């Protein structure tokens, strides 16, 4: 199903302005002390842009698992362990909370310990810390920056791929370089592409909403089957249905019928995608750290959510 979301039609999720952003990053990277890559806590690996990794390699790095308030807390803990055990600075974040983003100061200063020490030795107390804030579209960079600033400085929008240039935002002794959201040209797996589509990082208007909903149902029923059954008041055997039939069953339950009594599949699909994105299915994570076995069911995750 994931294959059809992305591959059936020629989908251009990498417009020219994204290539331009990557080039801009390449020239601007030398002007910053460190990089803060904002990831989506529900899909930390799928939202980790390999092009950003390439361009920013060699700079101190901090990973922010944003939208942690939407993710399964038990799985987020596993992700933190995963990143930290690889020696990477990483912390969970709910950027919608004003001021919460200040929690990145200590880990950034820890990442920059050597630089801070050199500056102190030279008497450069209070020197500015320059941070490049990067990530895929819609991951919450603007919201994060506004939370850090304690006021609205960066423009938040729910449309991925809104074209913007870089902008510097000054907060105390920090200068944040806000970069436009950027994807990459060739996704390594269809699962990655589908995950990015589910969370709204690929523009919806180039996707087929019914395929998107079917892919999402198919993915979530494998990890959190109970959530779907409870949300849509479906019998257990609905999980055996093909994804499109499951979508129709949900539409029928919600009374989304068109004349003739058939289910309005498009309306059902919009509802399914919209409810997932609005976190109506509860907190859930679509990806597990690679080295850990995939769960059989979702009992443990459910307990913690
Ligand atoms: P971007 O700059 O990376 O493109 O993302 P942006 O800040 O515009 O955020 C995209 C959407 O994600 C916004 O929702 C924003 O509120 C939401 N968001 C950002 N960070 C978090 C977070 O930590 N937790 C949750 N739950 N949501 C977050 P929106 O629907 O476009 O706007 P709004 O109606 O929420 O204002």
CSV table of C-alpha atoms and ligand atoms in Angstrom, one decimal:
chain,number,residue,atom,x,y,z
A,1,UNK,CA,0.0,0.0,0.0
A,2,UNK,CA,2.8,2.4,0.9
A,3,UNK,CA,4.1,1.8,-2.6
A,4,UNK,CA,1.0,3.3,-4.2
A,5,UNK,CA,1.1,6.4,-2.0
A,6,UNK,CA,4.3,7.6,-3.5
A,7,UNK,CA,5.0,5.6,-6.6
A,8,UNK,CA,1.9,5.3,-8.6
A,9,UNK,CA,2.0,8.8,-9.9
A,10,UNK,CA,5.0,11.0,-10.5
A,11,UNK,CA,5.2,12.8,-7.2
A,12,UNK,CA,7.5,15.7,-6.9
A,13,UNK,CA,8.2,16.2,-3.2
A,14,UNK,CA,11.6,17.7,-3.8
A,15,UNK,CA,10.8,21.1,-5.5
A,16,UNK,CA,13.6,23.5,-6.6
A,17,UNK,CA,13.5,25.6,-3.5
A,18,UNK,CA,14.5,22.6,-1.4
A,19,UNK,CA,17.6,22.0,-3.5
A,20,UNK,CA,18.3,25.7,-3.0
A,21,UNK,CA,17.9,25.3,0.8
A,22,UNK,CA,20.4,22.5,0.8
A,23,UNK,CA,22.9,24.7,-1.1
A,24,UNK,CA,22.2,27.5,1.3
A,25,UNK,CA,22.9,25.2,4.2
A,26,UNK,CA,26.2,24.2,2.6
A,27,UNK,CA,27.4,27.8,2.5
A,28,UNK,CA,26.0,28.9,5.9
A,29,UNK,CA,27.2,25.9,8.0
A,30,UNK,CA,30.6,27.6,8.5
A,31,UNK,CA,28.9,30.5,10.2
A,32,UNK,CA,27.4,28.5,13.1
A,33,UNK,CA,28.7,26.8,16.2
A,34,UNK,CA,26.3,23.9,16.2
A,35,UNK,CA,23.3,22.3,14.5
A,36,UNK,CA,20.0,21.5,16.1
A,37,UNK,CA,18.1,19.0,14.0
A,38,UNK,CA,14.4,18.8,14.8
A,39,UNK,CA,12.9,15.3,14.3
A,40,UNK,CA,9.4,14.1,14.7
A,41,UNK,CA,9.3,11.9,17.8
A,42,UNK,CA,6.8,9.6,16.1
A,43,UNK,CA,9.2,8.8,13.2
A,44,UNK,CA,12.7,9.8,14.4
A,45,UNK,CA,14.5,7.9,11.6
A,46,UNK,CA,12.2,8.7,8.8
A,47,UNK,CA,12.3,12.4,9.7
A,48,UNK,CA,16.1,12.4,9.9
A,49,UNK,CA,17.3,14.0,6.6
A,50,UNK,CA,20.4,12.2,5.3
A,51,UNK,CA,21.3,15.3,3.2
A,52,UNK,CA,21.3,17.5,6.3
A,53,UNK,CA,23.4,14.9,8.0
A,54,UNK,CA,25.9,15.0,5.2
A,55,UNK,CA,26.1,18.8,5.1
A,56,UNK,CA,26.3,19.3,8.9
A,57,UNK,CA,28.7,16.4,9.6
A,58,UNK,CA,31.6,17.6,11.7
A,59,UNK,CA,29.6,20.2,13.6
A,60,UNK,CA,28.4,19.6,17.1
A,61,UNK,CA,24.8,18.3,16.8
A,62,UNK,CA,21.8,18.0,19.0
A,63,UNK,CA,18.6,16.1,18.0
A,64,UNK,CA,15.3,17.3,19.3
A,65,UNK,CA,12.5,14.7,19.3
A,66,UNK,CA,9.7,17.2,18.7
A,67,UNK,CA,6.0,16.6,19.1
A,68,UNK,CA,6.9,14.1,21.9
A,69,UNK,CA,3.4,15.0,23.3
A,70,UNK,CA,2.0,13.1,20.3
A,71,UNK,CA,4.3,10.1,20.5
A,72,UNK,CA,4.2,6.9,22.6
A,73,UNK,CA,6.2,7.9,25.7
A,74,UNK,CA,7.7,4.4,26.2
A,75,UNK,CA,8.9,4.4,22.6
A,76,UNK,CA,10.3,7.9,22.9
A,77,UNK,CA,12.4,6.7,25.9
A,78,UNK,CA,13.8,3.9,23.8
A,79,UNK,CA,14.7,6.4,21.1
A,80,UNK,CA,16.5,8.7,23.6
A,81,UNK,CA,18.4,5.6,24.7
A,82,UNK,CA,19.2,4.8,21.1
A,83,UNK,CA,20.6,8.2,20.2
A,84,UNK,CA,22.4,8.6,23.4
A,85,UNK,CA,24.0,5.2,23.3
A,86,UNK,CA,25.4,6.3,19.9
A,87,UNK,CA,26.9,9.3,21.6
A,88,UNK,CA,24.4,11.8,20.2
A,89,UNK,CA,22.9,14.6,22.2
A,90,UNK,CA,19.1,14.1,22.1
A,91,UNK,CA,16.1,15.3,24.0
A,92,UNK,CA,12.3,15.1,23.8
A,93,UNK,CA,10.3,18.2,23.2
A,94,UNK,CA,6.8,19.6,23.1
A,95,UNK,CA,7.4,22.9,21.4
A,96,UNK,CA,3.8,24.0,21.8
A,97,UNK,CA,4.6,24.7,25.5
A,98,UNK,CA,5.9,28.2,25.7
A,99,UNK,CA,9.5,28.3,27.0
A,100,UNK,CA,9.9,24.5,27.0
A,101,UNK,CA,12.4,24.8,24.2
A,102,UNK,CA,14.8,26.4,26.7
A,103,UNK,CA,15.6,22.9,27.8
A,104,UNK,CA,18.0,22.7,24.8
A,105,UNK,CA,20.4,25.3,26.3
A,106,UNK,CA,22.2,22.9,28.7
A,107,UNK,CA,22.7,20.1,26.1
A,108,UNK,CA,23.8,22.6,23.5
A,109,UNK,CA,26.3,24.1,26.0
A,110,UNK,CA,27.4,20.6,26.8
A,111,UNK,CA,27.9,19.8,23.1
A,112,UNK,CA,29.9,23.0,22.9
A,113,UNK,CA,31.9,22.5,26.1
A,114,UNK,CA,35.3,22.7,24.3
A,115,UNK,CA,34.4,25.8,22.4
A,116,UNK,CA,33.0,27.5,25.5
A,117,UNK,CA,36.2,26.7,27.4
A,118,UNK,CA,38.3,28.2,24.7
A,119,UNK,CA,36.2,31.3,24.7
A,120,UNK,CA,36.4,31.5,28.5
A,121,UNK,CA,40.2,31.2,28.3
A,122,UNK,CA,40.3,34.1,25.9
A,123,UNK,CA,38.0,36.2,28.2
A,124,UNK,CA,35.2,36.0,25.6
A,125,UNK,CA,32.5,35.7,28.3
A,126,UNK,CA,29.0,36.2,26.9
A,127,UNK,CA,30.1,35.4,23.3
A,128,UNK,CA,27.1,34.5,21.1
A,129,UNK,CA,26.2,30.9,20.5
A,130,UNK,CA,25.1,30.4,16.9
A,131,UNK,CA,22.8,27.5,16.2
A,132,UNK,CA,21.5,26.4,12.8
A,133,UNK,CA,17.9,25.0,13.3
A,134,UNK,CA,17.1,22.4,10.6
A,135,UNK,CA,14.6,19.8,9.8
A,136,UNK,CA,12.0,18.5,7.4
A,137,UNK,CA,8.8,20.5,6.6
A,138,UNK,CA,6.1,20.6,9.2
A,139,UNK,CA,8.3,19.1,11.9
A,140,UNK,CA,7.8,22.1,14.1
A,141,UNK,CA,10.9,24.3,13.7
A,142,UNK,CA,9.0,27.6,13.8
A,143,UNK,CA,7.0,26.5,16.8
A,144,UNK,CA,10.3,25.4,18.5
A,145,UNK,CA,12.0,28.7,17.8
A,146,UNK,CA,9.0,30.6,19.1
A,147,UNK,CA,8.9,28.5,22.3
A,148,UNK,CA,12.7,29.2,22.7
A,149,UNK,CA,12.2,32.9,22.2
A,150,UNK,CA,9.1,33.0,24.4
A,151,UNK,CA,7.3,35.0,21.7
A,152,UNK,CA,6.4,34.7,18.1
A,153,UNK,CA,9.5,35.3,16.0
A,154,UNK,CA,9.3,32.5,13.3
A,155,UNK,CA,6.3,32.0,11.1
A,156,UNK,CA,4.5,28.7,11.9
A,157,UNK,CA,2.4,27.2,9.1
A,158,UNK,CA,0.8,23.8,8.6
A,159,UNK,CA,1.7,23.7,5.0
A,160,UNK,CA,4.9,21.8,4.2
A,161,UNK,CA,7.2,23.4,1.7
A,162,UNK,CA,6.2,27.0,2.4
A,163,UNK,CA,9.1,28.8,0.7
A,164,UNK,CA,11.2,31.0,3.0
A,165,UNK,CA,14.8,32.1,3.1
A,166,UNK,CA,17.0,31.7,6.1
A,167,UNK,CA,16.5,34.1,9.0
A,168,UNK,CA,18.5,34.9,12.1
A,169,UNK,CA,16.6,35.1,15.4
A,170,UNK,CA,18.3,36.5,18.4
A,171,UNK,CA,17.4,35.3,21.9
A,172,UNK,CA,19.6,36.4,24.7
A,173,UNK,CA,23.2,35.2,23.9
A,174,UNK,CA,21.8,32.8,21.3
A,175,UNK,CA,21.6,33.5,17.5
A,176,UNK,CA,19.3,30.9,15.9
A,177,UNK,CA,19.5,30.5,12.1
A,178,UNK,CA,16.1,29.3,11.1
A,179,UNK,CA,16.3,27.3,7.9
A,180,UNK,CA,13.3,26.4,5.7
A,181,UNK,CA,12.1,22.8,5.9
A,182,UNK,CA,13.8,20.5,3.5
A,183,UNK,CA,13.3,16.9,2.3
A,184,UNK,CA,15.7,14.9,0.1
A,185,UNK,CA,15.6,13.6,-3.4
A,186,UNK,CA,15.5,9.8,-3.0
A,187,UNK,CA,13.9,8.1,0.0
A,188,UNK,CA,15.7,5.0,1.0
A,189,UNK,CA,12.5,3.1,1.6
A,190,UNK,CA,8.8,3.3,0.8
A,191,UNK,CA,8.2,3.1,4.5
A,192,UNK,CA,10.1,6.3,5.0
A,193,UNK,CA,8.1,8.1,2.3
A,194,UNK,CA,4.8,6.8,3.7
A,195,UNK,CA,5.7,7.9,7.2
A,196,UNK,CA,6.6,11.4,6.0
A,197,UNK,CA,3.3,11.6,4.2
A,198,UNK,CA,1.3,10.4,7.2
A,199,UNK,CA,2.7,13.2,9.4
A,200,UNK,CA,2.1,15.9,6.8
A,201,UNK,CA,5.7,16.6,5.7
A,202,UNK,CA,4.9,15.9,2.0
A,203,UNK,CA,2.3,18.3,0.6
A,204,UNK,CA,-1.1,16.6,0.8
A,205,UNK,CA,-2.2,18.1,-2.6
A,206,UNK,CA,0.2,15.8,-4.4
A,207,UNK,CA,-1.0,12.7,-2.6
A,208,UNK,CA,-4.1,10.6,-3.0
A,209,UNK,CA,-5.9,10.9,0.3
A,210,UNK,CA,-7.5,7.4,0.0
A,211,UNK,CA,-4.2,5.8,-0.6
A,212,UNK,CA,-2.7,7.8,2.3
A,213,UNK,CA,-5.5,6.7,4.6
A,214,UNK,CA,-5.2,3.1,3.6
A,215,UNK,CA,-1.4,3.2,4.1
A,216,UNK,CA,-1.9,4.7,7.5
A,217,UNK,CA,-4.5,2.2,8.6
A,218,UNK,CA,-2.3,-0.6,7.4
A,219,UNK,CA,0.7,0.7,9.4
A,220,UNK,CA,-1.2,1.6,12.6
A,221,UNK,CA,-3.2,-1.6,12.8
A,222,UNK,CA,0.1,-3.6,12.9
A,223,UNK,CA,1.3,-1.6,15.9
A,224,UNK,CA,-1.8,-0.3,17.8
A,225,UNK,CA,-4.7,-2.5,16.6
A,226,UNK,CA,-6.8,-1.7,19.8
A,227,UNK,CA,-6.7,2.0,19.1
A,228,UNK,CA,-8.4,1.6,15.8
A,229,UNK,CA,-11.0,-0.8,17.1
A,230,UNK,CA,-11.8,1.5,20.0
A,231,UNK,CA,-11.8,4.7,18.1
A,232,UNK,CA,-14.1,3.5,15.4
A,233,UNK,CA,-16.1,1.0,17.5
A,234,UNK,CA,-15.2,-1.9,15.1
A,235,UNK,CA,-15.4,-5.6,15.9
A,236,UNK,CA,-12.0,-7.4,16.2
A,237,UNK,CA,-12.4,-9.2,12.9
A,238,UNK,CA,-12.3,-5.8,11.1
A,239,UNK,CA,-8.5,-6.0,11.5
A,240,UNK,CA,-8.5,-8.9,9.0
A,241,UNK,CA,-10.0,-6.7,6.3
A,242,UNK,CA,-8.0,-5.3,3.4
A,243,UNK,CA,-7.0,-1.7,4.2
A,244,UNK,CA,-9.5,-0.2,1.7
A,245,UNK,CA,-12.3,-2.4,3.2
A,246,UNK,CA,-11.3,-1.3,6.6
A,247,UNK,CA,-11.5,2.3,5.5
A,248,UNK,CA,-15.0,1.6,4.1
A,249,UNK,CA,-16.0,0.0,7.4
A,250,UNK,CA,-14.9,3.1,9.3
A,251,UNK,CA,-16.9,5.3,6.9
A,252,UNK,CA,-19.9,3.1,7.3
A,253,UNK,CA,-19.6,3.3,11.1
A,254,UNK,CA,-19.5,7.1,10.9
A,255,UNK,CA,-22.5,7.1,8.6
A,256,UNK,CA,-20.5,8.7,5.7
A,257,UNK,CA,-22.7,7.6,2.9
A,258,UNK,CA,-23.5,9.0,-0.5
A,259,UNK,CA,-26.7,8.6,-2.4
A,260,UNK,CA,-27.3,4.9,-3.1
A,261,UNK,CA,-26.0,4.0,0.3
A,262,UNK,CA,-22.4,3.6,-0.6
A,263,UNK,CA,-19.6,4.8,1.7
A,264,UNK,CA,-18.0,8.1,0.7
A,265,UNK,CA,-14.4,6.7,0.8
A,266,UNK,CA,-12.8,10.1,0.2
A,267,UNK,CA,-14.6,11.6,3.2
A,268,UNK,CA,-13.7,8.6,5.3
A,269,UNK,CA,-10.1,8.9,4.2
A,270,UNK,CA,-10.0,12.6,5.1
A,271,UNK,CA,-11.4,11.8,8.5
A,272,UNK,CA,-8.9,9.0,9.2
A,273,UNK,CA,-5.9,11.1,8.2
A,274,UNK,CA,-7.2,14.2,10.0
A,275,UNK,CA,-8.0,12.3,13.2
A,276,UNK,CA,-4.5,10.7,13.2
A,277,UNK,CA,-2.8,14.0,12.8
A,278,UNK,CA,-5.0,15.6,15.5
A,279,UNK,CA,-3.8,12.8,17.8
A,280,UNK,CA,-7.4,11.5,18.2
A,281,UNK,CA,-6.0,7.9,18.2
A,282,UNK,CA,-3.9,8.7,21.3
A,283,UNK,CA,-0.2,9.1,21.5
A,284,UNK,CA,1.5,6.7,19.1
A,285,UNK,CA,4.9,6.1,17.5
A,286,UNK,CA,5.2,4.7,14.0
A,287,UNK,CA,8.8,3.7,14.3
A,288,UNK,CA,10.9,1.7,16.8
A,289,UNK,CA,14.6,1.9,17.3
A,290,UNK,CA,16.3,-0.5,14.8
A,291,UNK,CA,18.0,-2.8,17.3
A,292,UNK,CA,14.9,-3.5,19.3
A,293,UNK,CA,12.5,-6.2,18.3
A,294,UNK,CA,9.1,-5.1,16.9
A,295,UNK,CA,6.4,-5.5,19.5
A,296,UNK,CA,3.9,-8.4,19.1
A,297,UNK,CA,1.0,-6.3,20.3
A,298,UNK,CA,0.7,-2.9,21.8
A,299,UNK,CA,0.0,-3.7,25.5
A,300,UNK,CA,3.2,-2.2,26.9
A,301,UNK,CA,2.9,0.9,24.8
A,302,UNK,CA,-0.8,1.3,25.7
A,303,UNK,CA,0.0,1.1,29.4
A,304,UNK,CA,2.4,4.0,29.2
A,305,UNK,CA,0.4,6.3,27.0
B,1,LIG,P1,7.8,24.0,10.5
B,1,LIG,O1,8.3,25.4,10.9
B,1,LIG,O2,8.9,22.9,10.8
B,1,LIG,O3,7.3,23.8,9.1
B,1,LIG,O4,6.6,23.6,11.5
B,1,LIG,P2,5.6,24.6,12.3
B,1,LIG,O5,6.4,25.2,13.5
B,1,LIG,O6,4.9,25.4,11.4
B,1,LIG,O7,4.6,23.5,12.9
B,1,LIG,C1,3.8,22.6,12.1
B,1,LIG,C2,2.6,22.2,12.9
B,1,LIG,O8,3.1,21.4,14.0
B,1,LIG,C3,1.8,23.3,13.6
B,1,LIG,O9,0.5,22.9,13.6
B,1,LIG,C4,2.4,23.3,15.0
B,1,LIG,O10,1.4,23.9,15.9
B,1,LIG,C5,2.6,21.9,15.2
B,1,LIG,N1,3.6,21.6,16.3
B,1,LIG,C6,4.9,22.1,16.3
B,1,LIG,N2,5.5,21.6,17.4
B,1,LIG,C7,4.7,20.8,18.0
B,1,LIG,C8,4.8,20.0,19.2
B,1,LIG,O11,5.8,19.9,19.9
B,1,LIG,N3,3.6,19.3,19.6
B,1,LIG,C9,2.5,19.4,18.9
B,1,LIG,N4,1.4,18.7,19.3
B,1,LIG,N5,2.4,20.1,17.8
B,1,LIG,C10,3.4,20.8,17.3
B,1,LIG,P3,-0.7,23.6,12.9
B,1,LIG,O12,-1.8,22.7,12.9
B,1,LIG,O13,-0.1,24.1,11.6
B,1,LIG,O14,-0.9,24.9,13.7
B,1,LIG,P4,-1.6,25.2,15.0
B,1,LIG,O15,-3.1,25.1,14.6
B,1,LIG,O16,-1.2,24.2,16.0
B,1,LIG,O17,-1.2,26.6,15.4
